[in-house]
Amino acid sequence: KKSRHEENDYQSGKSGSGIMKSLKMMLLLVLLLGSVSASAMTYEKYKWLKNIATATEGTMEAVTLTVYLAVVAKTYRDTNLSLKKRGKTPLYCQPKTISLNHDAVTDIIETKAEMTTQSGTDIDSASISTILLEGLRETYPCTIHSVQK
């Protein structure tokens, strides 16, 4: 006879090996985030990781870059939601019809970096989180109409 926990696992579609796989993935992400987020990722490090990730999918560098950008983007989304709930002006005003997925985030970073470099500023030591925030503000500026509910 199955225990109550085994029955719940079975009903939810989780098996022992599935749970272990999930735990291993969570551990990997914690290790990755711990090593990457201990200090801000610079644009120079971003370019290095992106070159490796582009050349070889599924590498540790590709996963690190994807997870890092997802965490930074989610932090800004969550901050915006909190600001809006308190009646404050959000950091940026992204249209509801546009998704802030990995491709959109990298496009915003690349565009902002290119514009900054063209102005003669060295951007290699700038943090990716700062570049992304500035890019989000320029791409999705808040006007009086966009801030209204």
PDB file of C-alpha atoms in Angstrom:
ATOM      1  CA  LYS A   1       0.000   0.000   0.000  1.00  0.00           C
ATOM      2  CA  LYS A   2       1.275   3.506  -0.910  1.00  0.00           C
ATOM      3  CA  SER A   3       1.811   6.089   1.784  1.00  0.00           C
ATOM      4  CA  ARG A   4      -0.132   9.350   1.641  1.00  0.00           C
ATOM      5  CA  HIS A   5       2.990  11.190   0.389  1.00  0.00           C
ATOM      6  CA  GLU A   6       3.625   8.631  -2.336  1.00  0.00           C
ATOM      7  CA  GLU A   7      -0.016   8.884  -3.418  1.00  0.00           C
ATOM      8  CA  ASN A   8       0.231  12.714  -3.551  1.00  0.00           C
ATOM      9  CA  ASP A   9       3.443  12.473  -5.569  1.00  0.00           C
ATOM     10  CA  TYR A  10       1.786  10.056  -7.947  1.00  0.00           C
ATOM     11  CA  GLN A  11      -1.303  12.239  -8.372  1.00  0.00           C
ATOM     12  CA  SER A  12       0.780  15.359  -8.990  1.00  0.00           C
ATOM     13  CA  GLY A  13       2.839  13.525 -11.595  1.00  0.00           C
ATOM     14  CA  LYS A  14       6.014  13.576  -9.534  1.00  0.00           C
ATOM     15  CA  SER A  15       8.085  10.501  -9.138  1.00  0.00           C
ATOM     16  CA  GLY A  16      11.082   9.986  -6.914  1.00  0.00           C
ATOM     17  CA  SER A  17      13.460  10.533  -9.827  1.00  0.00           C
ATOM     18  CA  GLY A  18      11.530  13.652 -10.903  1.00  0.00           C
ATOM     19  CA  ILE A  19      11.836  15.134  -7.448  1.00  0.00           C
ATOM     20  CA  MET A  20      15.554  14.388  -7.346  1.00  0.00           C
ATOM     21  CA  LYS A  21      15.999  15.961 -10.775  1.00  0.00           C
ATOM     22  CA  SER A  22      14.191  19.095  -9.569  1.00  0.00           C
ATOM     23  CA  LEU A  23      16.328  19.245  -6.427  1.00  0.00           C
ATOM     24  CA  LYS A  24      19.518  18.887  -8.460  1.00  0.00           C
ATOM     25  CA  MET A  25      18.390  21.690 -10.792  1.00  0.00           C
ATOM     26  CA  MET A  26      17.567  23.944  -7.834  1.00  0.00           C
ATOM     27  CA  LEU A  27      20.964  23.241  -6.298  1.00  0.00           C
ATOM     28  CA  LEU A  28      22.668  24.046  -9.595  1.00  0.00           C
ATOM     29  CA  LEU A  29      20.784  27.345  -9.852  1.00  0.00           C
ATOM     30  CA  VAL A  30      21.646  28.290  -6.275  1.00  0.00           C
ATOM     31  CA  LEU A  31      25.318  27.590  -6.958  1.00  0.00           C
ATOM     32  CA  LEU A  32      25.204  29.537 -10.209  1.00  0.00           C
ATOM     33  CA  LEU A  33      23.405  32.497  -8.723  1.00  0.00           C
ATOM     34  CA  GLY A  34      25.634  32.524  -5.683  1.00  0.00           C
ATOM     35  CA  SER A  35      28.767  32.736  -7.784  1.00  0.00           C
ATOM     36  CA  VAL A  36      27.381  35.252 -10.263  1.00  0.00           C
ATOM     37  CA  SER A  37      25.345  37.528  -8.049  1.00  0.00           C
ATOM     38  CA  ALA A  38      28.006  37.879  -5.373  1.00  0.00           C
ATOM     39  CA  SER A  39      29.196  40.757  -7.502  1.00  0.00           C
ATOM     40  CA  ALA A  40      27.414  42.620 -10.254  1.00  0.00           C
ATOM     41  CA  MET A  41      27.960  41.243 -13.718  1.00  0.00           C
ATOM     42  CA  THR A  42      29.802  43.763 -15.867  1.00  0.00           C
ATOM     43  CA  TYR A  43      29.167  44.319 -19.553  1.00  0.00           C
ATOM     44  CA  GLU A  44      32.586  42.819 -20.262  1.00  0.00           C
ATOM     45  CA  LYS A  45      31.623  39.600 -18.432  1.00  0.00           C
ATOM     46  CA  TYR A  46      28.224  39.631 -20.174  1.00  0.00           C
ATOM     47  CA  LYS A  47      29.895  39.779 -23.615  1.00  0.00           C
ATOM     48  CA  TRP A  48      32.235  36.919 -22.671  1.00  0.00           C
ATOM     49  CA  LEU A  49      29.355  34.737 -21.441  1.00  0.00           C
ATOM     50  CA  LYS A  50      27.203  35.637 -24.448  1.00  0.00           C
ATOM     51  CA  ASN A  51      29.963  34.670 -26.890  1.00  0.00           C
ATOM     52  CA  ILE A  52      30.339  31.266 -25.242  1.00  0.00           C
ATOM     53  CA  ALA A  53      26.575  30.797 -24.940  1.00  0.00           C
ATOM     54  CA  THR A  54      26.091  31.641 -28.616  1.00  0.00           C
ATOM     55  CA  ALA A  55      28.785  29.202 -29.710  1.00  0.00           C
ATOM     56  CA  THR A  56      27.703  26.308 -27.500  1.00  0.00           C
ATOM     57  CA  GLU A  57      24.149  26.042 -26.183  1.00  0.00           C
ATOM     58  CA  GLY A  58      23.521  24.307 -22.901  1.00  0.00           C
ATOM     59  CA  THR A  59      26.879  25.131 -21.358  1.00  0.00           C
ATOM     60  CA  MET A  60      27.236  26.358 -17.807  1.00  0.00           C
ATOM     61  CA  GLU A  61      27.968  29.832 -19.213  1.00  0.00           C
ATOM     62  CA  ALA A  62      24.739  29.836 -21.244  1.00  0.00           C
ATOM     63  CA  VAL A  63      22.691  28.775 -18.219  1.00  0.00           C
ATOM     64  CA  THR A  64      24.451  31.316 -15.995  1.00  0.00           C
ATOM     65  CA  LEU A  65      23.706  34.160 -18.393  1.00  0.00           C
ATOM     66  CA  THR A  66      20.084  33.135 -18.887  1.00  0.00           C
ATOM     67  CA  VAL A  67      19.401  32.771 -15.171  1.00  0.00           C
ATOM     68  CA  TYR A  68      21.207  35.995 -14.256  1.00  0.00           C
ATOM     69  CA  LEU A  69      19.267  38.066 -16.806  1.00  0.00           C
ATOM     70  CA  ALA A  70      15.975  36.442 -15.771  1.00  0.00           C
ATOM     71  CA  VAL A  71      16.601  37.307 -12.109  1.00  0.00           C
ATOM     72  CA  VAL A  72      17.521  40.929 -12.878  1.00  0.00           C
ATOM     73  CA  ALA A  73      14.491  41.372 -15.160  1.00  0.00           C
ATOM     74  CA  LYS A  74      12.165  39.786 -12.580  1.00  0.00           C
ATOM     75  CA  THR A  75      13.543  42.071  -9.882  1.00  0.00           C
ATOM     76  CA  TYR A  76      12.675  45.126 -11.987  1.00  0.00           C
ATOM     77  CA  ARG A  77       9.192  43.747 -12.808  1.00  0.00           C
ATOM     78  CA  ASP A  78       8.526  43.076  -9.121  1.00  0.00           C
ATOM     79  CA  THR A  79       9.789  46.530  -8.166  1.00  0.00           C
ATOM     80  CA  ASN A  80       7.483  48.099 -10.747  1.00  0.00           C
ATOM     81  CA  LEU A  81       4.492  46.176  -9.394  1.00  0.00           C
ATOM     82  CA  SER A  82       5.301  47.279  -5.858  1.00  0.00           C
ATOM     83  CA  LEU A  83       5.670  50.921  -6.901  1.00  0.00           C
ATOM     84  CA  LYS A  84       2.366  50.846  -8.803  1.00  0.00           C
ATOM     85  CA  LYS A  85       0.540  49.258  -5.857  1.00  0.00           C
ATOM     86  CA  ARG A  86       1.761  52.096  -3.617  1.00  0.00           C
ATOM     87  CA  GLY A  87       0.710  54.746  -6.147  1.00  0.00           C
ATOM     88  CA  LYS A  88       4.292  55.653  -7.034  1.00  0.00           C
ATOM     89  CA  THR A  89       5.766  56.195 -10.488  1.00  0.00           C
ATOM     90  CA  PRO A  90       7.207  52.926 -11.835  1.00  0.00           C
ATOM     91  CA  LEU A  91      10.800  52.587 -12.997  1.00  0.00           C
ATOM     92  CA  TYR A  92       9.615  52.080 -16.588  1.00  0.00           C
ATOM     93  CA  CYS A  93       6.240  51.677 -18.297  1.00  0.00           C
ATOM     94  CA  GLN A  94       6.271  48.550 -20.410  1.00  0.00           C
ATOM     95  CA  PRO A  95       3.112  48.008 -22.478  1.00  0.00           C
ATOM     96  CA  LYS A  96       1.064  45.013 -21.332  1.00  0.00           C
ATOM     97  CA  THR A  97       1.236  43.562 -24.859  1.00  0.00           C
ATOM     98  CA  ILE A  98       5.033  43.224 -24.754  1.00  0.00           C
ATOM     99  CA  SER A  99       6.779  40.395 -22.939  1.00  0.00           C
ATOM    100  CA  LEU A 100      10.066  41.025 -21.175  1.00  0.00           C
ATOM    101  CA  ASN A 101      11.566  37.681 -22.177  1.00  0.00           C
ATOM    102  CA  HIS A 102      15.232  36.739 -22.651  1.00  0.00           C
ATOM    103  CA  ASP A 103      15.394  38.041 -26.238  1.00  0.00           C
ATOM    104  CA  ALA A 104      13.798  41.365 -25.295  1.00  0.00           C
ATOM    105  CA  VAL A 105      16.178  41.797 -22.346  1.00  0.00           C
ATOM    106  CA  THR A 106      19.271  41.082 -24.442  1.00  0.00           C
ATOM    107  CA  ASP A 107      18.021  43.420 -27.207  1.00  0.00           C
ATOM    108  CA  ILE A 108      17.545  46.230 -24.684  1.00  0.00           C
ATOM    109  CA  ILE A 109      21.015  45.637 -23.198  1.00  0.00           C
ATOM    110  CA  GLU A 110      22.670  45.498 -26.628  1.00  0.00           C
ATOM    111  CA  THR A 111      20.898  48.651 -27.852  1.00  0.00           C
ATOM    112  CA  LYS A 112      21.776  50.629 -24.723  1.00  0.00           C
ATOM    113  CA  ALA A 113      25.382  49.411 -24.821  1.00  0.00           C
ATOM    114  CA  GLU A 114      25.731  50.349 -28.493  1.00  0.00           C
ATOM    115  CA  MET A 115      24.284  53.823 -27.911  1.00  0.00           C
ATOM    116  CA  THR A 116      26.579  54.376 -24.923  1.00  0.00           C
ATOM    117  CA  THR A 117      29.651  53.168 -26.818  1.00  0.00           C
ATOM    118  CA  GLN A 118      28.816  55.424 -29.791  1.00  0.00           C
ATOM    119  CA  SER A 119      28.821  58.408 -27.448  1.00  0.00           C
ATOM    120  CA  GLY A 120      32.439  57.596 -26.596  1.00  0.00           C
ATOM    121  CA  THR A 121      31.832  56.125 -23.159  1.00  0.00           C
ATOM    122  CA  ASP A 122      33.609  52.927 -22.116  1.00  0.00           C
ATOM    123  CA  ILE A 123      30.879  50.588 -20.958  1.00  0.00           C
ATOM    124  CA  ASP A 124      32.837  47.390 -20.224  1.00  0.00           C
ATOM    125  CA  SER A 125      32.980  48.049 -16.470  1.00  0.00           C
ATOM    126  CA  ALA A 126      29.306  49.077 -16.186  1.00  0.00           C
ATOM    127  CA  SER A 127      26.953  46.631 -14.484  1.00  0.00           C
ATOM    128  CA  ILE A 128      24.416  44.782 -16.598  1.00  0.00           C
ATOM    129  CA  SER A 129      21.665  45.609 -14.112  1.00  0.00           C
ATOM    130  CA  THR A 130      22.332  49.346 -14.545  1.00  0.00           C
ATOM    131  CA  ILE A 131      22.522  49.061 -18.334  1.00  0.00           C
ATOM    132  CA  LEU A 132      19.244  47.132 -18.380  1.00  0.00           C
ATOM    133  CA  LEU A 133      17.460  49.606 -16.108  1.00  0.00           C
ATOM    134  CA  GLU A 134      18.610  52.593 -18.175  1.00  0.00           C
ATOM    135  CA  GLY A 135      17.609  50.732 -21.332  1.00  0.00           C
ATOM    136  CA  LEU A 136      14.174  49.879 -19.925  1.00  0.00           C
ATOM    137  CA  ARG A 137      13.608  53.511 -18.968  1.00  0.00           C
ATOM    138  CA  GLU A 138      14.567  54.682 -22.459  1.00  0.00           C
ATOM    139  CA  THR A 139      12.661  51.934 -24.277  1.00  0.00           C
ATOM    140  CA  TYR A 140       9.511  52.214 -22.135  1.00  0.00           C
ATOM    141  CA  PRO A 141       9.468  55.743 -20.701  1.00  0.00           C
ATOM    142  CA  CYS A 142       6.678  56.696 -18.337  1.00  0.00           C
ATOM    143  CA  THR A 143       4.446  59.525 -19.455  1.00  0.00           C
ATOM    144  CA  ILE A 144       1.495  60.958 -17.592  1.00  0.00           C
ATOM    145  CA  HIS A 145      -0.854  58.774 -19.675  1.00  0.00           C
ATOM    146  CA  SER A 146       1.146  55.544 -19.233  1.00  0.00           C
ATOM    147  CA  VAL A 147       1.314  55.886 -15.429  1.00  0.00           C
ATOM    148  CA  GLN A 148      -2.442  56.312 -15.010  1.00  0.00           C
ATOM    149  CA  LYS A 149      -4.294  53.109 -14.140  1.00  0.00           C
TER     150      LYS A 149
END
